[in-house]
Amino acid sequence: MKQTIKKRMSSSPKWVHKIIQPMRQTKRFFREPGFRSALFTQLFQAKHVHQTTPLTAMDRYPVIFNACRDYFEGKENLNILSYGCSTGEEVVTLRNYFPNATIIGAEINKRSLAACKKRQTDEKISFVYSRIDEIRKHGPFDAIFCMAVLQRKPHHMAETGTSSLKKIYPFEKFEHTITELDDLLRPNGLMVVHFTQYDLLDTAVASKYEAFGPYTQHDYKSPVFDKNSEVRRNPAPQKIIFKKTSK
């Protein structure tokens, strides 16, 4: 039945979509608390929000997490930031890889943050509202994870063939966040930026970093963009893990 409706919709005039889409959005607003929360975050935290969906899962990136654990082998008193931790699954996952670390989860969606704070965790895990002044209180960090955070509606961009993010999610916003996070990362620390529409090596702090290992976001199926916010044509897979080599 749903497939039949989709086929009918795909052959409908554009004006039909313009009428039906707002109706669907209104229905979701009243029926889905998560949709309302994401919408409010996007509207009232537009300056700070990146990805708007709260979707997450346990242990989504085992290869990356293993590589980071191996890098820090033997180091004590690690301080780790999960930037954009959604409902906390990533923080719980990181505990399994770093059993003795202090782990801070930062989230801007208040409904997701409330879910984080209801979790049963240990005394070395904390969840904070994702504002740089609040995060700074818990730094500096040895590792910062930005996993599927520094992007905006990637599947929609792929489906619509968007060629520029200038008005939607400009490079400058990505760069500003990377620069703020760089200020919180210790020398020889790891900045992990995965499933993102931009490249850390295009930012103003790129000279402080070198790619660590062969890890790339080769499985990212959405388009990536350059420092002018224009889509890259046939780009090589972007690196994921970066070692900070200088202050």
Coordinates of C-alpha atoms in Angstrom, one line a residue:
M1 CA 0.0 0.0 0.0
K2 CA 2.8 2.4 1.0
Q3 CA 4.7 1.6 -2.2
T4 CA 1.6 2.4 -4.2
I5 CA 1.2 5.8 -2.5
K6 CA 4.8 6.6 -3.1
K7 CA 4.5 5.8 -6.8
R8 CA 1.4 8.0 -7.0
M9 CA 3.2 10.8 -5.2
S10 CA 6.3 10.6 -7.5
S11 CA 4.1 11.2 -10.5
S12 CA 2.0 14.0 -8.9
P13 CA 2.5 17.6 -9.9
K14 CA 4.9 19.7 -7.7
W15 CA 2.0 21.7 -6.3
V16 CA 0.6 18.6 -4.7
H17 CA 3.9 18.0 -2.8
K18 CA 3.9 21.6 -1.6
I19 CA 0.5 21.0 0.0
I20 CA 1.0 17.6 1.4
Q21 CA 4.5 18.1 2.8
P22 CA 3.4 20.7 5.4
M23 CA 0.5 18.5 6.4
R24 CA 2.8 15.6 7.1
Q25 CA 5.1 17.9 9.1
T26 CA 2.2 19.2 11.2
K27 CA 1.0 15.7 11.9
R28 CA 4.5 14.6 13.0
F29 CA 4.8 17.7 15.2
F30 CA 1.8 16.7 17.3
R31 CA 2.4 13.0 17.3
E32 CA 6.2 12.6 17.7
P33 CA 7.9 14.2 20.7
G34 CA 11.3 13.5 19.2
F35 CA 10.4 15.4 16.0
R36 CA 9.2 18.4 18.1
S37 CA 12.4 18.4 20.1
A38 CA 14.6 18.3 17.0
L39 CA 12.5 21.1 15.4
F40 CA 12.7 23.3 18.5
T41 CA 16.5 22.7 18.7
Q42 CA 16.8 23.7 15.0
L43 CA 14.7 26.8 15.5
F44 CA 16.0 28.2 18.8
Q45 CA 19.6 27.0 18.6
A46 CA 20.2 27.7 15.0
K47 CA 23.5 29.3 15.6
H48 CA 24.9 26.2 17.4
V49 CA 23.1 23.1 16.1
H50 CA 24.6 21.0 13.3
Q51 CA 22.9 17.6 12.7
T52 CA 19.3 17.8 13.7
T53 CA 18.4 14.1 13.9
P54 CA 18.9 12.3 17.3
L55 CA 19.3 8.9 15.7
T56 CA 22.1 6.8 17.3
A57 CA 23.1 3.2 18.3
M58 CA 25.5 1.3 20.4
D59 CA 29.0 0.6 19.1
R60 CA 28.4 2.1 15.6
Y61 CA 32.1 2.5 14.8
P62 CA 34.1 -0.4 16.3
V63 CA 37.1 -0.1 13.9
I64 CA 37.6 3.6 14.8
F65 CA 37.1 3.1 18.6
N66 CA 39.6 0.2 18.5
A67 CA 42.2 2.3 16.7
C68 CA 41.8 5.1 19.3
R69 CA 42.1 2.6 22.2
D70 CA 45.3 1.2 20.7
Y71 CA 46.7 4.7 20.3
F72 CA 46.2 5.5 24.0
E73 CA 47.3 2.1 25.2
G74 CA 49.1 2.4 28.6
K75 CA 48.1 6.0 29.1
E76 CA 46.3 6.8 32.4
N77 CA 43.7 9.5 33.3
L78 CA 42.3 10.0 29.9
N79 CA 39.7 12.7 29.5
I80 CA 37.3 12.1 26.5
L81 CA 34.6 14.3 24.9
S82 CA 31.7 12.8 23.0
Y83 CA 30.5 15.9 21.1
G84 CA 26.9 15.6 20.1
C85 CA 26.2 12.4 22.1
S86 CA 22.5 12.3 21.4
T87 CA 20.8 9.9 23.9
G88 CA 24.1 8.6 25.3
E89 CA 24.8 5.3 23.4
E90 CA 28.2 6.5 22.2
V91 CA 29.3 7.5 25.8
V92 CA 28.3 4.1 27.1
T93 CA 30.1 2.5 24.2
L94 CA 33.2 4.5 24.9
R95 CA 33.2 3.3 28.4
N96 CA 33.7 -0.3 27.1
Y97 CA 36.8 0.8 25.1
F98 CA 38.2 3.1 27.8
P99 CA 37.2 1.6 31.2
N100 CA 39.2 4.1 33.3
A101 CA 38.7 7.3 31.4
T102 CA 36.6 10.3 32.4
I103 CA 34.0 10.7 29.6
I104 CA 31.9 13.8 29.0
G105 CA 28.9 13.6 26.7
A106 CA 27.8 17.0 25.3
E107 CA 24.3 17.3 23.6
I108 CA 22.3 20.4 22.5
N109 CA 18.9 18.6 22.1
K110 CA 17.4 19.0 25.5
R111 CA 15.1 16.0 25.2
S112 CA 18.1 13.8 24.2
L113 CA 20.2 15.3 27.1
A114 CA 17.4 14.4 29.5
A115 CA 17.5 10.8 28.3
C116 CA 21.3 10.8 28.8
K117 CA 20.9 12.0 32.4
K118 CA 18.5 9.2 33.2
R119 CA 21.1 6.6 32.3
Q120 CA 22.7 4.5 35.0
T121 CA 26.4 5.4 34.7
D122 CA 29.5 5.5 36.8
E123 CA 30.9 8.6 38.6
K124 CA 33.4 9.3 35.8
I125 CA 30.7 9.8 33.2
S126 CA 29.0 13.2 32.9
F127 CA 26.5 14.7 30.5
V128 CA 26.4 18.5 29.8
Y129 CA 24.5 20.9 27.6
S130 CA 26.5 21.4 24.5
R131 CA 27.7 25.0 24.8
I132 CA 31.4 25.7 24.4
D133 CA 31.6 27.6 27.7
E134 CA 30.0 24.6 29.6
I135 CA 32.2 22.0 27.8
R136 CA 35.4 24.0 28.5
K137 CA 34.8 23.5 32.2
H138 CA 35.5 19.8 31.7
G139 CA 38.5 20.1 29.5
P140 CA 41.2 19.9 28.2
F141 CA 40.6 16.6 26.5
D142 CA 42.8 13.8 25.2
A143 CA 40.3 12.7 22.5
I144 CA 37.3 14.4 21.0
F145 CA 34.7 12.3 19.1
C146 CA 32.4 14.1 16.5
M147 CA 30.6 11.1 15.0
A148 CA 27.8 11.9 12.5
V149 CA 27.4 15.3 14.1
L150 CA 29.1 17.9 11.8
Q151 CA 26.6 17.6 8.9
R152 CA 23.1 18.7 8.0
K153 CA 20.4 16.3 6.7
P154 CA 22.9 14.3 4.6
H155 CA 20.4 11.9 3.1
H156 CA 18.2 14.8 2.0
M157 CA 21.1 16.4 0.3
A158 CA 21.9 13.2 -1.5
E159 CA 18.3 12.7 -2.6
T160 CA 17.9 16.3 -3.9
G161 CA 21.3 16.5 -5.5
T162 CA 22.2 19.6 -3.5
S163 CA 25.3 21.3 -5.0
S164 CA 25.8 24.0 -2.4
L165 CA 25.4 24.1 1.4
K166 CA 26.1 27.8 1.6
K167 CA 22.6 28.7 2.8
I168 CA 21.9 25.5 4.7
Y169 CA 25.1 24.6 6.5
P170 CA 28.0 26.7 5.4
F171 CA 31.6 25.6 5.8
E172 CA 32.3 28.5 8.1
K173 CA 30.0 27.0 10.7
F174 CA 31.8 23.7 10.6
E175 CA 35.2 25.5 10.7
H176 CA 34.1 27.6 13.7
T177 CA 33.2 24.5 15.7
I178 CA 36.4 22.6 14.8
T179 CA 38.4 25.7 15.9
E180 CA 36.6 25.8 19.2
L181 CA 37.1 22.1 19.8
D182 CA 40.8 22.4 18.8
D183 CA 41.2 24.8 21.7
L184 CA 40.1 22.1 24.0
L185 CA 42.3 19.3 22.7
R186 CA 45.7 18.5 24.2
P187 CA 48.8 18.2 22.0
N188 CA 49.1 14.6 20.8
G189 CA 45.4 14.2 21.4
L190 CA 43.0 12.7 18.8
M191 CA 40.3 14.6 17.0
V192 CA 37.9 12.1 15.4
V193 CA 35.5 13.6 12.8
H194 CA 33.4 11.0 11.0
F195 CA 30.4 11.1 8.8
T196 CA 30.8 14.8 8.0
Q197 CA 30.1 16.9 4.9
Y198 CA 33.4 18.9 5.4
D199 CA 37.1 18.1 5.8
L200 CA 39.1 19.1 8.9
L201 CA 42.1 19.6 6.6
D202 CA 40.3 22.5 4.9
T203 CA 40.0 24.4 8.1
A204 CA 42.2 27.2 9.6
V205 CA 43.6 24.7 12.2
A206 CA 44.6 22.0 9.6
S207 CA 48.4 22.7 10.0
K208 CA 48.1 21.5 13.7
Y209 CA 47.0 18.1 12.6
E210 CA 48.1 15.0 10.7
A211 CA 45.9 12.1 9.7
F212 CA 46.3 9.1 11.9
G213 CA 46.2 5.7 10.2
P214 CA 44.4 4.6 7.0
Y215 CA 40.9 5.3 8.4
T216 CA 38.5 7.1 6.0
Q217 CA 34.8 7.6 5.7
H218 CA 34.6 5.5 2.6
D219 CA 31.2 4.2 3.7
Y220 CA 29.7 7.8 3.7
K221 CA 27.2 7.7 0.9
S222 CA 26.2 11.4 1.0
P223 CA 27.9 14.2 -0.8
V224 CA 30.8 16.1 0.7
F225 CA 31.7 19.8 0.2
D226 CA 34.7 22.1 -0.1
K227 CA 35.6 25.2 1.9
N228 CA 33.4 27.2 -0.5
S229 CA 30.4 25.0 0.6
E230 CA 30.3 23.6 -3.0
V231 CA 29.9 19.9 -3.7
R232 CA 33.1 18.0 -4.5
R233 CA 33.0 15.9 -7.6
N234 CA 34.4 12.4 -7.3
P235 CA 36.3 13.1 -4.1
A236 CA 38.7 10.7 -2.4
P237 CA 37.3 9.4 0.9
Q238 CA 38.1 11.9 3.7
K239 CA 40.3 10.9 6.6
I240 CA 38.6 10.4 10.0
I241 CA 41.2 10.4 12.8
F242 CA 43.6 13.3 13.3
K243 CA 46.5 13.6 15.7
K244 CA 47.2 17.1 17.1
T245 CA 50.9 17.7 16.5
S246 CA 51.2 21.3 17.8
K247 CA 49.4 23.8 20.0

